[in-house]
Coordinates of C-alpha atoms in Angstrom, one line a residue:
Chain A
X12 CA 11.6 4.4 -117.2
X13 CA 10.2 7.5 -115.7
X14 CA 13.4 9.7 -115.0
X15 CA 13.8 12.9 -112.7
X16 CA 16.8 14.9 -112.1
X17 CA 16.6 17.6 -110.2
X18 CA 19.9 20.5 -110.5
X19 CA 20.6 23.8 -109.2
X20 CA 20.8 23.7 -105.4
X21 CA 23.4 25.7 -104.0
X22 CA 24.5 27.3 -100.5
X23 CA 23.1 30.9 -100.8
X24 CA 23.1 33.8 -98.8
X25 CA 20.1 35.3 -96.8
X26 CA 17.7 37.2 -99.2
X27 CA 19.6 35.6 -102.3
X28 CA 18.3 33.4 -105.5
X29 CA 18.4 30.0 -107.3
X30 CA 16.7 28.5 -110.2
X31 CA 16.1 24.8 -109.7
X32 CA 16.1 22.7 -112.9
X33 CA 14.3 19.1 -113.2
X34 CA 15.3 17.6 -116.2
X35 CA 12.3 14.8 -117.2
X36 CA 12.3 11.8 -119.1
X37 CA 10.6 8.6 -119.9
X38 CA 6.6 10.0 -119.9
X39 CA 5.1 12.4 -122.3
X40 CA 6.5 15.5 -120.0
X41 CA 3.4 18.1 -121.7
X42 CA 0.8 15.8 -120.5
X43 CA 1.1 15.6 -117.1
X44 CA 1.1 18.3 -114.1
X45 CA 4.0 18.5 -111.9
X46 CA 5.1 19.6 -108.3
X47 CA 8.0 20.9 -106.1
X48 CA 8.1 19.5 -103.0
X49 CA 10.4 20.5 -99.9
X50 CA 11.8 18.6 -97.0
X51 CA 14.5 20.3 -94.3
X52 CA 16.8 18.6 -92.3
X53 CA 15.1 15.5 -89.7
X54 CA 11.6 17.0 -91.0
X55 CA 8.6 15.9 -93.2
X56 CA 8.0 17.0 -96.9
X57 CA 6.4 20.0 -97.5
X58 CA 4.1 20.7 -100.4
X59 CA 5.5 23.9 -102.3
X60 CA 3.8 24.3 -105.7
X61 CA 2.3 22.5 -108.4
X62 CA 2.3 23.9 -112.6
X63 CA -0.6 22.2 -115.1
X64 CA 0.6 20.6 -118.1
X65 CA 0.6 23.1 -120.1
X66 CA 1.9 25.6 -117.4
X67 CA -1.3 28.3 -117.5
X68 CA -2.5 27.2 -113.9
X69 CA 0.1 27.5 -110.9
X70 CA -0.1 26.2 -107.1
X71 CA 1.7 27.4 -104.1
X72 CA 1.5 26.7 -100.5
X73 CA 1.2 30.3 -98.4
X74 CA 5.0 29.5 -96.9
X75 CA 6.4 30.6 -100.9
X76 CA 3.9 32.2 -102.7
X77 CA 5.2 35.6 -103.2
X78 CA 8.7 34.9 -103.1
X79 CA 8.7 31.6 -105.0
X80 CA 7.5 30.5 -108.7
X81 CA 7.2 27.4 -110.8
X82 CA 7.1 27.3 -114.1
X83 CA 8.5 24.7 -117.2
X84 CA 9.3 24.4 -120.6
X85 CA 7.7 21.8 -122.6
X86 CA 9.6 21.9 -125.5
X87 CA 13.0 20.8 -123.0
X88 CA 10.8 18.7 -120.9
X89 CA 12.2 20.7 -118.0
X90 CA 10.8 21.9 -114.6
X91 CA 12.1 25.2 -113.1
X92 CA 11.3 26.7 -109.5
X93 CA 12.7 30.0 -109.3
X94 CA 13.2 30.9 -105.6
X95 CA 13.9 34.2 -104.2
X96 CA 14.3 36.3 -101.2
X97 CA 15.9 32.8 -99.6
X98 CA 15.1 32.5 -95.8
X99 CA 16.9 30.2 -93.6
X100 CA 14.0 28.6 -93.2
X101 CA 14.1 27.6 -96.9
X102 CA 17.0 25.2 -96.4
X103 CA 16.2 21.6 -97.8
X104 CA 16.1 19.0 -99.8
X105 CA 14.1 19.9 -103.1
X106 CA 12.2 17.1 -104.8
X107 CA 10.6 17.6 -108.3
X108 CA 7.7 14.8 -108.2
X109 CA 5.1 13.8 -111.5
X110 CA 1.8 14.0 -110.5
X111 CA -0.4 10.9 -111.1
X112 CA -3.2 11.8 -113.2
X113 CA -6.5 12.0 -111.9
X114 CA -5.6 10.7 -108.8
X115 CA -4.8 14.2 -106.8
X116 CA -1.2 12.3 -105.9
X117 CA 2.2 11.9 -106.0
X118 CA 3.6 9.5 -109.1
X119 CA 7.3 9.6 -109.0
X120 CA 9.8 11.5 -106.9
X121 CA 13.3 12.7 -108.3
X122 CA 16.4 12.5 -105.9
X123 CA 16.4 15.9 -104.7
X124 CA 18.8 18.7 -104.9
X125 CA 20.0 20.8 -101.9
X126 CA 19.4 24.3 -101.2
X127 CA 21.3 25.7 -98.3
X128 CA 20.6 29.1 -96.9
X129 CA 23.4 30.3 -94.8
X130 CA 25.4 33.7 -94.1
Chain B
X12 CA -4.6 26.3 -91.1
X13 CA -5.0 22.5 -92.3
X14 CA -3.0 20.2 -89.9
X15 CA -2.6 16.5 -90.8
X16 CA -1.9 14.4 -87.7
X17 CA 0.3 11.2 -87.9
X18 CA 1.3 9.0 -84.8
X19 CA 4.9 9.6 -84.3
X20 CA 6.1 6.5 -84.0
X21 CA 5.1 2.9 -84.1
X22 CA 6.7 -0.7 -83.0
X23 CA 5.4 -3.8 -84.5
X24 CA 6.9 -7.2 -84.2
X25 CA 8.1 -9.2 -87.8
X26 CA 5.0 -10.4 -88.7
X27 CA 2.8 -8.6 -86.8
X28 CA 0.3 -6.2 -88.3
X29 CA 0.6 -2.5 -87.7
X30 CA -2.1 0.0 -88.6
X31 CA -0.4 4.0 -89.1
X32 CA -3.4 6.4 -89.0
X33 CA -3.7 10.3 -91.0
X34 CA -6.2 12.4 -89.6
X35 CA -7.7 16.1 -90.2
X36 CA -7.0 18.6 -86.5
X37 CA -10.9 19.7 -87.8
X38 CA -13.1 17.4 -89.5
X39 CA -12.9 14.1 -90.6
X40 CA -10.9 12.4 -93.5
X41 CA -13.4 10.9 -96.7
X42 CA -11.8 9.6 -100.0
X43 CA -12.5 13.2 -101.4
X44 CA -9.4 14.0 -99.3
X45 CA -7.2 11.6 -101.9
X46 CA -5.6 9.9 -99.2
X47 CA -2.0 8.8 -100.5
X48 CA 0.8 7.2 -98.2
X49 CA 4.3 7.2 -99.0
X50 CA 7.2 5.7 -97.8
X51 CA 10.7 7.4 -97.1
X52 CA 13.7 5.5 -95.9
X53 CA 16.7 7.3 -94.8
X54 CA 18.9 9.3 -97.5
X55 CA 15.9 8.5 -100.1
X56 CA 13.7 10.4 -101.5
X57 CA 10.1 9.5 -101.0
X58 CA 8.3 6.1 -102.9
X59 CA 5.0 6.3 -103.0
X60 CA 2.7 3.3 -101.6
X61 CA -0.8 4.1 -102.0
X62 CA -3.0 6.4 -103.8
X63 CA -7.0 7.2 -104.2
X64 CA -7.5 5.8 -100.6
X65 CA -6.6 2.4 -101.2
X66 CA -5.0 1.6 -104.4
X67 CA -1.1 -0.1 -104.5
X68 CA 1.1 2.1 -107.0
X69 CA 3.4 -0.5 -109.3
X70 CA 5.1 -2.9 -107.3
X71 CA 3.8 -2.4 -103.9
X72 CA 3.6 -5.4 -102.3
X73 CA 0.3 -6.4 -101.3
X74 CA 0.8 -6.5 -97.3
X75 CA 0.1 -2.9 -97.8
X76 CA -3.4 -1.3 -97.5
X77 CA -5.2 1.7 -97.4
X78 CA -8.4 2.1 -96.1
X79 CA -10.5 4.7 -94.3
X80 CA -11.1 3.6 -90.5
X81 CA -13.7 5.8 -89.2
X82 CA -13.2 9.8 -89.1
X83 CA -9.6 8.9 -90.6
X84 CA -7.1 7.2 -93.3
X85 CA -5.5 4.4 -92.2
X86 CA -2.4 2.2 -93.8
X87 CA -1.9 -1.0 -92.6
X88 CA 1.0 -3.3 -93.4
X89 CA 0.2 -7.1 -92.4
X90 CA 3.1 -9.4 -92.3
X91 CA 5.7 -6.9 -91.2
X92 CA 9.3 -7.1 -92.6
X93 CA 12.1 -5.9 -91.6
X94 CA 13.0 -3.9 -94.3
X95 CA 9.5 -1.8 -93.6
X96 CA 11.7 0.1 -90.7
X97 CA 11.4 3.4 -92.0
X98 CA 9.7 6.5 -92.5
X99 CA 5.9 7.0 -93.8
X100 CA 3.8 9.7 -94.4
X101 CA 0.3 10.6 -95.7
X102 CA -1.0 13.4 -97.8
X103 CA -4.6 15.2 -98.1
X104 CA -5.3 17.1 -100.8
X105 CA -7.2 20.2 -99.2
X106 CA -8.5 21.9 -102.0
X107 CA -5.7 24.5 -102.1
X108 CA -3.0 22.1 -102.7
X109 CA -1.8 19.0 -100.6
X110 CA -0.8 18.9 -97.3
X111 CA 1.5 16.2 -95.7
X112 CA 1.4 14.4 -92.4
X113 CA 4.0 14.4 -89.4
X114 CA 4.9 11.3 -90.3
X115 CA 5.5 7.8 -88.8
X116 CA 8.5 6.3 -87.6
X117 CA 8.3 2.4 -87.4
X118 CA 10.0 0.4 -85.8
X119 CA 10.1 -3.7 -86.8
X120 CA 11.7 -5.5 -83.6

């Protein structure tokens, strides 16, 4: 059973940082590319930014690049989105998702953790 | 800018059929898009329906299609349930990344 669990949300100040953590399980993590996606409070998801399988080719939609960056490590089958210079604007619900292969889609969606930014 | 238009919201009797449409604000929508639909009920995260235009991910049940109508995507759910009273939404893949729709509220009553 495919398995993602996304960590690391946090209320943060204006201009702070987090590291979001998706822990992966139940596929063959290296083989597949994966994606952050983003939805705030009573809104739709948001694309943020996609990492290839072996992490040499990164994504991000214009709203983050600059300030945020995905990358993973294979050998914990983990996912990481570092996010910085946090705008209030940022606050949502985090969702790492497994692309499906060859399909230019969504596969399955972890639960989402919560970043909050607030002064 | 790449704007994916949804209608807002929808009603649709228990039953009935109900046909949620994803369109491009310039040009039209073609299966080189990727078309996917997904489906969102409140406090959950995202399930996703359809993929590749018109193909059922695992355990979809078959009263839901995609299709391409025209200049757009279309989802249609034939047979409506109760329990499809939620969110959905579609996504285009643009080339640069993907890019989600407003979204559709449905309503089953």
């Amino acid at each position: 059973e495919v398995q993602l669990v996304e960590s690391g949300g946090a209320l943060v100040q204006p201009g702070g940082s987090l590291r979001l953590s998706c822990s992966a399980s139940g596929f063959t993590f290296n083989n597949y590319f994966m994606h952050w996606v983003r939805q705030a409070p009573g809104k739709g998801p948001e694309y943020i930014s996609t990492i290839s399988s072996n992490g040499d080719t990164t994504l991000y939609a214009d709203s983050v690049r600059g300030r945020f960056t995905i990358f993973r490590d294979n050998s914990k089958n983990t996912l990481f989105l570092q996010v910085s210079s946090l705008r209030p604007e940022d606050t949502a619900m985090y969702y790492c998702v497994k692309d499906r292969s060859g399909t230019w889609s969504f596969d399955y969606w972890g639960q989402g953790t919560l970043v909050t930014v607030s002064s | 800018q790449t704007v994916v238009t949804q209608e807002p919201s929808f009603s649709v009797s228990p039953g009935g059929t109900v046909t949620i449409t994803c369109g491009l604000s310039s040009g039209s929508v073609s299966a080189n898009s990727h078309p996917s639909w997904y489906q969102q009920t409140p406090g959950q995260a995202p399930r996703t329906l359809i993929y590749n235009t018109n193909t059922r991910s695992s355990g979809v049940p078959d009263r839901f299609s995609g299709s391409i109508l025209g200049s757009k995507a279309a989802l249609t759910i034939t047979g409506a349930q109760a329990d499809d009273e939620c969110d959905y939404y579609c996504v285009l893949f643009v080339g640069s990344g993907w890019v989600f729709g407003g979204g559709t509220k449905l309503t089953v009553l």
